[in-house]
Coordinates of C-alpha atoms in Angstrom, one line a residue:
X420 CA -0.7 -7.4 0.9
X421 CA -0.6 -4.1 0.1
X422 CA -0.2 -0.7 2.0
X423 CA -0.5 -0.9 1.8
X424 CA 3.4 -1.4 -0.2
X425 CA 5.4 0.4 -2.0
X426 CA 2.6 -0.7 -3.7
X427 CA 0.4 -1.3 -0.5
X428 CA 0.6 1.0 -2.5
X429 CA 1.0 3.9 -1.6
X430 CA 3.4 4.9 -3.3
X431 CA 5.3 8.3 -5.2
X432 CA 6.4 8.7 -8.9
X433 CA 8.2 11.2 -10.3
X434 CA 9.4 13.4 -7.6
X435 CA 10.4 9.6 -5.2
X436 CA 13.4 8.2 -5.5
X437 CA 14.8 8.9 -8.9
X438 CA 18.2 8.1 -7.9
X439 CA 16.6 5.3 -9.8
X440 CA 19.0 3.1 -11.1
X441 CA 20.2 4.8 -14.5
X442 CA 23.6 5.0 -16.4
X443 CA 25.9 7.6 -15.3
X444 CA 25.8 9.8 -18.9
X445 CA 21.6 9.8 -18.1
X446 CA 20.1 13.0 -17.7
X447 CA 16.3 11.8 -17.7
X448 CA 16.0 9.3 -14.5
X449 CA 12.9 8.0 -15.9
X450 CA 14.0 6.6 -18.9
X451 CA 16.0 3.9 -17.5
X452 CA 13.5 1.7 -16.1
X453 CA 11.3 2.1 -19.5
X454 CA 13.2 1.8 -22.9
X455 CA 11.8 2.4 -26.2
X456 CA 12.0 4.5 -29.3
X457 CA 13.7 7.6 -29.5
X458 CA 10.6 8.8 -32.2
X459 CA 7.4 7.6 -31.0
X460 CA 5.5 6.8 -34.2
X461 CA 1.6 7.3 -33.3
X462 CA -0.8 5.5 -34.6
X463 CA -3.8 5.6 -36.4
X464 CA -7.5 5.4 -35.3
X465 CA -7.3 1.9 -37.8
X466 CA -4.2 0.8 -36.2
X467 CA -5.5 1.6 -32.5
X468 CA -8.1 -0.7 -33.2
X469 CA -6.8 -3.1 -34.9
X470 CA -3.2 -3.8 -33.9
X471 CA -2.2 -5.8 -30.8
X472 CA -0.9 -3.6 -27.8
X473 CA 2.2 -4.3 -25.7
X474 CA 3.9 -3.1 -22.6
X475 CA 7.4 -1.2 -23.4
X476 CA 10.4 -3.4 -21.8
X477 CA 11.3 -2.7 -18.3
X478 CA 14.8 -2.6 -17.9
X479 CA 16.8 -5.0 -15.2
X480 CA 18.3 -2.1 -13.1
X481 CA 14.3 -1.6 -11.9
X482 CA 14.7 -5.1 -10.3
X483 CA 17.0 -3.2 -7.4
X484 CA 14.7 -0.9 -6.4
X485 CA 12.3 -3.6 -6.1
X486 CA 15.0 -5.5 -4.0
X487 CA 15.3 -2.5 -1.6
X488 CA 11.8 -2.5 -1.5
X489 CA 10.7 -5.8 -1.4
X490 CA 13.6 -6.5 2.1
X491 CA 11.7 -3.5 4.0
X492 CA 8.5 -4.8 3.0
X493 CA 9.9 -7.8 4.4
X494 CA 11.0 -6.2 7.6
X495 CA 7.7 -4.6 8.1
X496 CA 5.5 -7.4 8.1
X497 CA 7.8 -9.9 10.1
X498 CA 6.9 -7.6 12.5
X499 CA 4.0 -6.4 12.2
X500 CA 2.2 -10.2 11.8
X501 CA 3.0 -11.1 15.7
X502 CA 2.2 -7.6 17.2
X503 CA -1.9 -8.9 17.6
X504 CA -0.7 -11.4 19.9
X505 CA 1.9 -10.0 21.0
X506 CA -0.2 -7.4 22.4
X507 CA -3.8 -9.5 22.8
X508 CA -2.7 -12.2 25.1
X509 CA -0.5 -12.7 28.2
X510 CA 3.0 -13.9 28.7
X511 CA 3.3 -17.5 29.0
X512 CA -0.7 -18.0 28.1
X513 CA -1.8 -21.5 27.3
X514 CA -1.9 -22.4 23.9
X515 CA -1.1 -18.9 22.8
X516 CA 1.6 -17.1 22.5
X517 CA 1.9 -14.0 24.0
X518 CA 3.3 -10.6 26.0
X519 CA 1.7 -7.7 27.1
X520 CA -1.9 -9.2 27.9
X521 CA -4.1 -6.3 26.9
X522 CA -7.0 -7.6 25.4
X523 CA -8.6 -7.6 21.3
X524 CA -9.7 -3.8 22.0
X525 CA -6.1 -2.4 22.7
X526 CA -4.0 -4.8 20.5
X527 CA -6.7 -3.4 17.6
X528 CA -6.1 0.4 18.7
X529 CA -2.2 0.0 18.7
X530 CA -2.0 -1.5 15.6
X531 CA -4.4 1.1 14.2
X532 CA -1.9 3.8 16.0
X533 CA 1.0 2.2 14.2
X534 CA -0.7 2.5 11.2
X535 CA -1.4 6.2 11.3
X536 CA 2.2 6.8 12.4
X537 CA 3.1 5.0 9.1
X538 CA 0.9 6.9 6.6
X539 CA 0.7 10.6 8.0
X540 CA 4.9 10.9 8.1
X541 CA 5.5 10.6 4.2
X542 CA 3.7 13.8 4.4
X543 CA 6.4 15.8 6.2
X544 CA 8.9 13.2 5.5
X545 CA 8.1 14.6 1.3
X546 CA 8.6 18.1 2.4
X547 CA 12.4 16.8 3.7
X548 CA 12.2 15.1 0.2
X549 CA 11.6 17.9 -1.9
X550 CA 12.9 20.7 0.1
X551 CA 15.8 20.1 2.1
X552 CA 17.6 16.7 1.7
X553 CA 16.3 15.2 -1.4
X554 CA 14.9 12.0 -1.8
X555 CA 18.2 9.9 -1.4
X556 CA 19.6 11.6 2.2
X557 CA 15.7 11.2 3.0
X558 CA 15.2 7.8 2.4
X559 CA 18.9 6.3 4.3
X560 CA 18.1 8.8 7.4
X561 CA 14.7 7.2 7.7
X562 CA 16.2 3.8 7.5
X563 CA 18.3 4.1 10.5
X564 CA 16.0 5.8 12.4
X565 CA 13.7 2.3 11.0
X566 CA 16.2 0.3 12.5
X567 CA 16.7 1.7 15.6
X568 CA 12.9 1.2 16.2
X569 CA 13.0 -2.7 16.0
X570 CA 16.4 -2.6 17.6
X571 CA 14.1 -1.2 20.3
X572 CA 11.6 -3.5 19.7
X573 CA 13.4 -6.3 19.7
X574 CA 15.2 -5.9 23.5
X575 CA 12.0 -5.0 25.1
X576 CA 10.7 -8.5 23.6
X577 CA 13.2 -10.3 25.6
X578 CA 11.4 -12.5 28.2
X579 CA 13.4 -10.8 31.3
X580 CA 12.4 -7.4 29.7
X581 CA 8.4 -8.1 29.5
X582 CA 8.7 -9.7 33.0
X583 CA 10.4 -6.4 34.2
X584 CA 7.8 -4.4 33.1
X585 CA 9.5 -2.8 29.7
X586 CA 7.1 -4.2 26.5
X587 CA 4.5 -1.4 27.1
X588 CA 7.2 1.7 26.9
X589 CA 9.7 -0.1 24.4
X590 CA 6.6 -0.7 22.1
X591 CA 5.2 2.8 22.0
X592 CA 8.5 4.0 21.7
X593 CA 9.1 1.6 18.9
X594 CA 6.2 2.5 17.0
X595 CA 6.9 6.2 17.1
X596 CA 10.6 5.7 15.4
X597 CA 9.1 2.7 13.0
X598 CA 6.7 5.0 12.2
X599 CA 8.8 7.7 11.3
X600 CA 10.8 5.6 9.1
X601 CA 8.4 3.8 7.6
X602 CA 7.0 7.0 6.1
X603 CA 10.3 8.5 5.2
X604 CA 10.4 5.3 2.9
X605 CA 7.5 5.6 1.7
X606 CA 7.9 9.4 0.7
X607 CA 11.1 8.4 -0.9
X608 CA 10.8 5.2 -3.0
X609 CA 8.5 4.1 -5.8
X610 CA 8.4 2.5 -9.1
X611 CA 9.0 4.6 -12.0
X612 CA 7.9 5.0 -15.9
X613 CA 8.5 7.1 -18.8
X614 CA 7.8 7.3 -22.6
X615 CA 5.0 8.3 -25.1
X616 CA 1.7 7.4 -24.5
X617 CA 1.3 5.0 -27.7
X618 CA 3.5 4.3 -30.4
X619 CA 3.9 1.3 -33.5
X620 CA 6.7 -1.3 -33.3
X621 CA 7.4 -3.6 -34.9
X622 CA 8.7 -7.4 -33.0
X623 CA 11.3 -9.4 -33.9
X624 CA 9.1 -11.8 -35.3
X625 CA 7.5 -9.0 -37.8
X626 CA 4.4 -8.5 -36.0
X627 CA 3.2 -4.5 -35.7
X628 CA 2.1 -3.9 -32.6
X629 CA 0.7 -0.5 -30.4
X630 CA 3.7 0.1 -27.1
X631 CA 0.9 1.4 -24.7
X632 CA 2.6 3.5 -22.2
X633 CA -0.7 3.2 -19.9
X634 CA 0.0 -0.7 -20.1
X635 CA 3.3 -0.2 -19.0
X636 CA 3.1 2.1 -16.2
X637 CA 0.2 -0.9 -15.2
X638 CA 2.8 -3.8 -15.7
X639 CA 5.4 -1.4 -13.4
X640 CA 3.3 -1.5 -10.6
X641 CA 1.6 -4.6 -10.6
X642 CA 5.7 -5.5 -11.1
X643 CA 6.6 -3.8 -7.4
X644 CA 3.0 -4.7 -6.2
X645 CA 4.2 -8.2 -6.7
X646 CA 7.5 -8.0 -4.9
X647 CA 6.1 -6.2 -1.9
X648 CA 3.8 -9.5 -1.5
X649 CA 6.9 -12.0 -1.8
X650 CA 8.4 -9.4 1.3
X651 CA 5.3 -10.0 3.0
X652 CA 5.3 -13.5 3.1
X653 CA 8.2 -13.0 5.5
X654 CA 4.9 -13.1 8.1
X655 CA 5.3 -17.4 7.7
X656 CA 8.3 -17.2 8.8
X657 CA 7.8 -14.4 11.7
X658 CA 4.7 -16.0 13.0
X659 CA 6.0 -19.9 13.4
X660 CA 9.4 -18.2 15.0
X661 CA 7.0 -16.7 17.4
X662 CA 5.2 -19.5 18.4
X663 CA 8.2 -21.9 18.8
X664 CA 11.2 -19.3 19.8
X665 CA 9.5 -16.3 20.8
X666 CA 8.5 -12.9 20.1
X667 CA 11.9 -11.6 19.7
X668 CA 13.5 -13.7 17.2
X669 CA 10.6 -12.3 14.6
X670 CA 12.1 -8.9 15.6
X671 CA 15.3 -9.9 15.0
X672 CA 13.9 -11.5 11.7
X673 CA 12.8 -7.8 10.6
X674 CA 16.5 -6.1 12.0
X675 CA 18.0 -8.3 9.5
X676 CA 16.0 -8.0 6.5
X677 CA 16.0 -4.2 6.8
X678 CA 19.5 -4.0 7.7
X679 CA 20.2 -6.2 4.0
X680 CA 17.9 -3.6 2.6
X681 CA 19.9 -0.9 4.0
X682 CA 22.7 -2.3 2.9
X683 CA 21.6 -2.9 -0.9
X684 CA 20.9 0.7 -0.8
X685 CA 24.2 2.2 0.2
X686 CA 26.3 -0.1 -1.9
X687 CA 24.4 1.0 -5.0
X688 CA 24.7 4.8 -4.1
X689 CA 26.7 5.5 -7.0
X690 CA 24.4 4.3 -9.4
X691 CA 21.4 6.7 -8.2
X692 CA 20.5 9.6 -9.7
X693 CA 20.6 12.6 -7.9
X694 CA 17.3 14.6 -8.0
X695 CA 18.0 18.6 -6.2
X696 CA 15.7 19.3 -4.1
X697 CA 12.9 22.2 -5.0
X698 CA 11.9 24.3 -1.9
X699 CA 10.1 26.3 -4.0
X700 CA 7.4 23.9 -5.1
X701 CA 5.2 22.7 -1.8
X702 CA 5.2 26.3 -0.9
X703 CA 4.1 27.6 -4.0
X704 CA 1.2 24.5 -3.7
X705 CA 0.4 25.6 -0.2
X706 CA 0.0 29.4 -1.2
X707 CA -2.2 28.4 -4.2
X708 CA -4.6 26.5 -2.2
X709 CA -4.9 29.0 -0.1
X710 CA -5.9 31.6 -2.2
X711 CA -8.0 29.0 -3.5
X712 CA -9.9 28.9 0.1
X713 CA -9.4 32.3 0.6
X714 CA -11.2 33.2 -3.1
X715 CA -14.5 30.8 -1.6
X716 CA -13.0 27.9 -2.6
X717 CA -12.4 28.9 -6.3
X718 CA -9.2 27.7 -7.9
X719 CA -9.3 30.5 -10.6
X720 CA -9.5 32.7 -7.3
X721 CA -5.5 31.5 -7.4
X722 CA -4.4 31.7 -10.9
X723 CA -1.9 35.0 -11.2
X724 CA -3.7 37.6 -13.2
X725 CA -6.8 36.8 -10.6
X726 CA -4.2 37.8 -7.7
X727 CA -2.7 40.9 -9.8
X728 CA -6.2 42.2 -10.5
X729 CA -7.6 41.7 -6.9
X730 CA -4.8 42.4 -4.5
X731 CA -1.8 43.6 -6.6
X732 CA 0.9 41.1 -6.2
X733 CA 2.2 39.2 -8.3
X734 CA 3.1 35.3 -7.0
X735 CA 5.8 33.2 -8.3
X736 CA 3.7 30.3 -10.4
X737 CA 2.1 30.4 -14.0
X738 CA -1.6 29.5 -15.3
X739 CA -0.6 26.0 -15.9
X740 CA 0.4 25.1 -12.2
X741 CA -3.6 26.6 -11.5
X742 CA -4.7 24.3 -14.2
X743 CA -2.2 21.4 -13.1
X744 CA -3.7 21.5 -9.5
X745 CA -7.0 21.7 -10.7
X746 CA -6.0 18.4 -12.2
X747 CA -5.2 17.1 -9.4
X748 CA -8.0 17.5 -7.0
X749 CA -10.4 16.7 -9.4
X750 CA -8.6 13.1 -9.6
X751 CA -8.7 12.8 -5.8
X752 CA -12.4 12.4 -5.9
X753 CA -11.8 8.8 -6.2
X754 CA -10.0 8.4 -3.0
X755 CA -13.1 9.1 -1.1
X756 CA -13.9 5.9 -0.5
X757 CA -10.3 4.8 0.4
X758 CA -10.4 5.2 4.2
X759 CA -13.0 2.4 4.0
X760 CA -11.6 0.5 1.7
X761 CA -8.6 0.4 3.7
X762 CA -10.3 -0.7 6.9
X763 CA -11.6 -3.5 5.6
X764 CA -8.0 -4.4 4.2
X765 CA -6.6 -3.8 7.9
X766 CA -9.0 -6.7 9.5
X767 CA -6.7 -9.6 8.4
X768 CA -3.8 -8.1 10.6
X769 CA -6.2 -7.4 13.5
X770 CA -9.4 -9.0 13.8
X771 CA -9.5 -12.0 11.8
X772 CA -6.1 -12.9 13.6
X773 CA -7.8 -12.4 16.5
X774 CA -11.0 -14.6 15.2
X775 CA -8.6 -17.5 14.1
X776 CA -6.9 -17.6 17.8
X777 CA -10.4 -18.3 18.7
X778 CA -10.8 -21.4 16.0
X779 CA -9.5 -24.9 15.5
X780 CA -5.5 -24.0 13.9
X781 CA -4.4 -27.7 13.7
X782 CA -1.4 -26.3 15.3
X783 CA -0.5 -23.7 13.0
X784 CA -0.3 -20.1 14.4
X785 CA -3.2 -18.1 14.5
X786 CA -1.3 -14.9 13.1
X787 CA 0.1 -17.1 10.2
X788 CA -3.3 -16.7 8.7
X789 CA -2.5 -13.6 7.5
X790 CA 0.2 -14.6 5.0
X791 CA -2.7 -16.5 2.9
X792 CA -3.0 -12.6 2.0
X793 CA 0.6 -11.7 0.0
X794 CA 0.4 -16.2 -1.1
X795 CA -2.9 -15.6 -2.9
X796 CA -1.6 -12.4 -4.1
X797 CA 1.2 -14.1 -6.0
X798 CA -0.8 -16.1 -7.5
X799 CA -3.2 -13.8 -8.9
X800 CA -1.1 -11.0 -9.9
X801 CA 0.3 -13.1 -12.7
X802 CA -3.5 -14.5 -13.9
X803 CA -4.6 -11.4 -14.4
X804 CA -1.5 -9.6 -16.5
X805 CA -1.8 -12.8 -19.0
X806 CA -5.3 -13.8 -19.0
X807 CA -7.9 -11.8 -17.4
X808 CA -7.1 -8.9 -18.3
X809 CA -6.6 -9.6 -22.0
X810 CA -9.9 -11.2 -21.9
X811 CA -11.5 -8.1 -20.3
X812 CA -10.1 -6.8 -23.9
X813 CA -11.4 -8.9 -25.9
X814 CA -14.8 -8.5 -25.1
X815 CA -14.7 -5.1 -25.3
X816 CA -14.8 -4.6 -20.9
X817 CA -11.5 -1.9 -21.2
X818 CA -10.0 -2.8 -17.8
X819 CA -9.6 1.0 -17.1
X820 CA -8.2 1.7 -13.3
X821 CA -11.5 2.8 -12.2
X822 CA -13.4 -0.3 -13.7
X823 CA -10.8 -2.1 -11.4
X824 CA -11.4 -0.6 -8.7
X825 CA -15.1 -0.7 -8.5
X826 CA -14.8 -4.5 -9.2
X827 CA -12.2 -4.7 -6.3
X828 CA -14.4 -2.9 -4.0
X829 CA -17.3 -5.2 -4.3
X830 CA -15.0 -8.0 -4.0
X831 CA -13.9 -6.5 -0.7
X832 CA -17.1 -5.9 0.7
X833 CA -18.2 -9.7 -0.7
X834 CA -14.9 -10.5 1.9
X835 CA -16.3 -9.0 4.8
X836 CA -19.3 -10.5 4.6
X837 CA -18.0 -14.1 4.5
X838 CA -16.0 -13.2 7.9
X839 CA -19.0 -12.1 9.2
X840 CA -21.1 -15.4 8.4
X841 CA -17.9 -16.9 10.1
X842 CA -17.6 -15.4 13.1
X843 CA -21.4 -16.1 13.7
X844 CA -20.2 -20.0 13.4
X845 CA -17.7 -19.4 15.6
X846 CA -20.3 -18.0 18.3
X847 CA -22.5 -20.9 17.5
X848 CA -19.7 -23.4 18.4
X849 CA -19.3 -24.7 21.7
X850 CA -17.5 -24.9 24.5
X851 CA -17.9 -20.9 25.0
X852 CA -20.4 -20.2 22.2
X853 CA -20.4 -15.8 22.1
X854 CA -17.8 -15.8 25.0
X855 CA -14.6 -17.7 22.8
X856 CA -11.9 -18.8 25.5
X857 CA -13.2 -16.8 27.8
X858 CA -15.6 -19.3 29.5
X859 CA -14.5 -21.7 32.1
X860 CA -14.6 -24.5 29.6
X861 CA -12.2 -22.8 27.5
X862 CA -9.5 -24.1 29.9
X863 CA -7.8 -20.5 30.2
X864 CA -7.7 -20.4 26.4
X865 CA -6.5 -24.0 25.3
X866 CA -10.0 -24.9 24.4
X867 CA -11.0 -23.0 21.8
X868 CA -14.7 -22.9 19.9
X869 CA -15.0 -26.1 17.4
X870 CA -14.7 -24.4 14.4
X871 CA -12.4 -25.2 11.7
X872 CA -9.7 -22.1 10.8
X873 CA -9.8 -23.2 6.9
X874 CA -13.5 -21.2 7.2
X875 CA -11.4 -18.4 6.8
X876 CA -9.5 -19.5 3.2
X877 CA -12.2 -17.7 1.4
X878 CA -12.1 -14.4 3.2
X879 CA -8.4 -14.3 2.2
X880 CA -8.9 -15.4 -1.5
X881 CA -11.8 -13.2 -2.2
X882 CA -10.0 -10.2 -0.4
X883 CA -6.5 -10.6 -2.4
X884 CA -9.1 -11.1 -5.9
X885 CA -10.5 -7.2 -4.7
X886 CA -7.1 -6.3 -3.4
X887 CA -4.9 -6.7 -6.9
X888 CA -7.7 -4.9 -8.9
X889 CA -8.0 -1.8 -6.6
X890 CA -4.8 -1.2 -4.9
X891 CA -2.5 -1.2 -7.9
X892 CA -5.4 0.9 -9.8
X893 CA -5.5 3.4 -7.1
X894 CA -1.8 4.1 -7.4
X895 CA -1.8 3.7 -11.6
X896 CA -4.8 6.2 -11.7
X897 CA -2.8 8.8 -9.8
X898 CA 0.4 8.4 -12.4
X899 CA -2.0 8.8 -15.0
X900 CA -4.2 11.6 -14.0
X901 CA -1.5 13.6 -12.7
X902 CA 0.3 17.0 -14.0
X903 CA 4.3 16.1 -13.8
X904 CA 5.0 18.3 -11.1
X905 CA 2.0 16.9 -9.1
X906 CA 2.7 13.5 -9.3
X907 CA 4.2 13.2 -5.9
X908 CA 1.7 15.3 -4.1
X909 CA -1.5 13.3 -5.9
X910 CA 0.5 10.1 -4.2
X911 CA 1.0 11.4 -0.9
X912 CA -2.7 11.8 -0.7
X913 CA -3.3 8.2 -1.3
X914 CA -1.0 7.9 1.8
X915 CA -3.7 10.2 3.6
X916 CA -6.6 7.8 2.7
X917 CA -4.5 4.9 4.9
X918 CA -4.0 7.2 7.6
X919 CA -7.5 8.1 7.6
X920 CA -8.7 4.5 7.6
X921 CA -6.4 4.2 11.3
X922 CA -8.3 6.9 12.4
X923 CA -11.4 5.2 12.0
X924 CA -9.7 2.1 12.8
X925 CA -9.3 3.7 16.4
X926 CA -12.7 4.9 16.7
X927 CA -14.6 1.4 16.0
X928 CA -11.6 -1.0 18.2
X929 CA -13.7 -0.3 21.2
X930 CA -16.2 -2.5 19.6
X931 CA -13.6 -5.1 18.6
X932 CA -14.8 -7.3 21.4
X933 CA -16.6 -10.5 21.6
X934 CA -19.9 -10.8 21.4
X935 CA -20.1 -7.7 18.8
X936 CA -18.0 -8.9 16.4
X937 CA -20.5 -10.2 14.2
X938 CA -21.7 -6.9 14.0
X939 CA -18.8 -5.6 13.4
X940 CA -17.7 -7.6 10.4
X941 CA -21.3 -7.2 8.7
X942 CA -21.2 -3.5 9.6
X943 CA -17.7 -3.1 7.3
X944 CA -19.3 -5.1 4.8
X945 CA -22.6 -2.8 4.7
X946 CA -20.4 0.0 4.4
X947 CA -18.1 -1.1 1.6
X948 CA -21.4 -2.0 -0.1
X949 CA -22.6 1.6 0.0
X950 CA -19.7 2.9 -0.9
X951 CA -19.2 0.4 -3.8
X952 CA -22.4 1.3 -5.6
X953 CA -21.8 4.7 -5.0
X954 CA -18.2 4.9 -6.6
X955 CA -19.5 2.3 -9.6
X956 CA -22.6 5.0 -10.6
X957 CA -19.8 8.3 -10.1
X958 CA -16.9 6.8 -11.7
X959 CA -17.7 3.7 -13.8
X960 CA -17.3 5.5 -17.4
X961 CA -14.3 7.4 -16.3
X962 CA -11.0 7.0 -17.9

């Protein structure tokens, strides 16, 4: 499950949370998490193609910032997996549980509108980051102000409250503070590497082989990836406490797991590193691009002799932040497609919950569908790292993050398709054919269409399958492609790319209604197509 995480991911590098977990004499926060060589010994064009290649070691203190974020992760989707219904259907429904009562078309739109709140803040939450407070003061502020949200959350779910007419306001306002720290999180945490890009060791056992930095920064993230889906499976757990206790003991499941998370991150204060903040550097960013747009959209229009010679000032960067930036925008090319991609990715916490309430559940919660998502992401994450990927290898297919992703994408789009063909079965079925429990049959929603809810296992293995190879790509790309100094800003952009998906996540829910969602499905699945075949003939050969 991914936003995405800390993988989602979304996530930042070097300029995150380097009060990564380090030994007190360090001076070079990323070193801690990955240890090798002191002297990189490079090898040869014979070695490179001969020798085996291996991952550098990553260190155990990297395992507690996974365990800081893997609890939020945790706390997020606990909550997040009973909002559909929880919004959708009416207090006290029959055979589903319930609160506010406002229909598939508004439970869709909020939890599009919590999404956007979620991925637009790390954006001003990373100019707090690296201008003012630093990364650490950053990240604990945005943590309270995370758990005062589902604090809110959580008393407005009380039976008495929804009967007295709170849920509405104490959910909005909920969503505005979980918003605000969710992206203060996310501007503020990450996984971290370091090292040369290739070097020959040698094993204990005698063997010589290549340490591939580029493996290891794809080892660290598909490491955090995978933690961020054990948090998520916190959604079993939510959904079934939902169903059987009520909406507000999965909000109280969330309080606690953040409030451990919290917790984990205080205690180990001492052991951060504490990166200054640097005012200096989004300004500087901002003014370059806009003599950039100011020059007709010409970078060179921004490098320093270009602004001595045309206006006579001199401005406070060099030629190699120009050629740094220049970097990065030509490696958010990529991320075009993201917004899509991302929208498909959002349907199992919206609509295909929605399409399950309207199936045969054998009793389990309709919602609990969605933690097949982070289970089938467990499962593959390790498959890959040991097999697939070392096959792609050996027969010469260079698993390179863009040939991920284009695989991933067609994957997705392969997903959305399936959920279409289901939710045409559904409409098929009786009692209420294109009209699920909303037909007098229905018996006010207890009857639902006779149509099995294990339909959907594919949609959710075939999504996780295109899920692992293009959301940890997305965010390995950008450590890889990215100047130093731009790493942060290249991540916060992915961010943007999830924010702009719940902008078009708003603009479609109207549609989110039965009988169009057929339509609707196929219409996501034509799209990711397009955009699939598109990004595989741009970006195929690049490395």
């Amino acid at each position: 499950m991914g936003v995405p995480s800390e993988e989602e991911g979304v996530v930042r590098t070097e300029n995150s949370l380097q009060d990564v977990l380090c030994n007190e004499t360090s001076t070079v926060p990323l070193s801690c998490i990955i240890s090798g060589q002191d002297e990189p010994n490079e090898p040869s064009k014979e070695e490179l193609a001969n020798l085996r290649r291996v991952g550098s070691k990553i260190q155990a203190a990297a395992w507690l910032v996974a365990l800081f974020s893997g609890a939020e992760r945790f706390a997020f989707y606990a909550l997040q997996a009973p909002l559909q219904n929880y919004i959708q259907n009416p207090h006290k429904d029959v055979g589903r549980p319930g609160a506010l009562g406002m229909g598939q078309s508004a439970a869709t739109a909020l939890n599009c509108f919590l999404e956007l709140l979620c991925y637009t803040t790390p954006v001003f939450a990373g100019v707090l980051a690296d201008g003012h407070w630093g990364p650490y003061k950053t990240l604990v502020v945005s943590c309270w102000i995370y758990l005062c949200g589902i604090l809110l959350l959580l008393l407005t779910s009380i039976p008495r409250a929804i009967e007295a007419g709170a849920g509405l306001g104490g959910l909005i306002g909920s969503f505005i503070l979980i918003g605000l720290g969710v992206g203060g999180v996310k501007s503020s945490v990450a996984p971290f590497t370091g090292g040369s890009e290739k070097r020959i060791d040698i094993l204990e056992n005698g063997e010589r082989v290549i340490v591939d930095h580029e493996l290891t920064v794809r080892r660290v993230y598909s490491m955090f990836y995978w933690c961020t889906n054990v948090g998520a499976l916190s959604g079993l757990a939510s959904t079934t406490m939902e169903k059987y206790l009520g909406f507000w003991t999965s909000f109280l499941l969330a309080l606690v797991a953040l409030a451990f998370g919290t917790a984990v991150l205080i205690l180990g204060r001492r052991r951060y590193y504490r990166r200054k903040p640097e005012a200096n550097f989004r300004a500087n960013l901002l003014s370059a691009l806009a003599c950039a747009i100011k020059g007709g959209l010409h970078l060179d229009s921004a490098r320093p002799a270009a602004q001595l010679e045309k206006y006579g000032r001199a401005v406070p960067w060099d030629e190699q932040f120009v050629d740094d930036l220049r970097q990065a925008l030509q490696a958010c090319k990529i991320w075009a497609i993201y917004p899509i991609v991302w929208l498909c990715y959002e349907q199992s916490s919206t609509n295909l919950i929605s399409q399950a309430g309207q199936m045969i559940t054998y009793g389990i919660p309709n919602d609990a569908m969605l933690s097949l998502n982070p289970l089938c992401v467990l499962i593959i994450v390790p498959l890959f790292e040991h097999y697939v990927y070392p096959y792609m290898h050996k027969v010469k297919l260079s698993p390179r993050p863009t040939v991920r992703m284009a695989l991933g994408f067609a994957l997705t789009a392969a997903s959305m398709a399936i959920a279409s063909g289901i939710q045409q079965i559904v409409y098929n079925a009786p009692p209420c054919y294109d009209m699920p429990l909303e037909c007098p049959a229905s018996e006010n929603g207890g009857n639902p269409n006779q149509a099995s809810v294990l339909l959907q296992l594919p949609v959710y293995v075939i999504g996780a399958l295109g899920e692992v190879l293009w959301s940890v790509s997305g965010s390995e790309y950008a450590y890889n492609k990215a100047a130093p100094r731009m790493k942060s800003t290249l991540q916060a952009v992915t961010m943007l790319t999830v924010a702009m998906n719940s902008a078009l996540g708003l603009a479609v829910s109207p549609a989110a209604h039965n009988p169009n969602l057929t339509i609707l499905f196929a219409s996501f699945a034509g799209a990711m197509t397009v955009s699939s075949v598109v990004f595989s003939l741009l970006f195929w050969k690049s490395d």
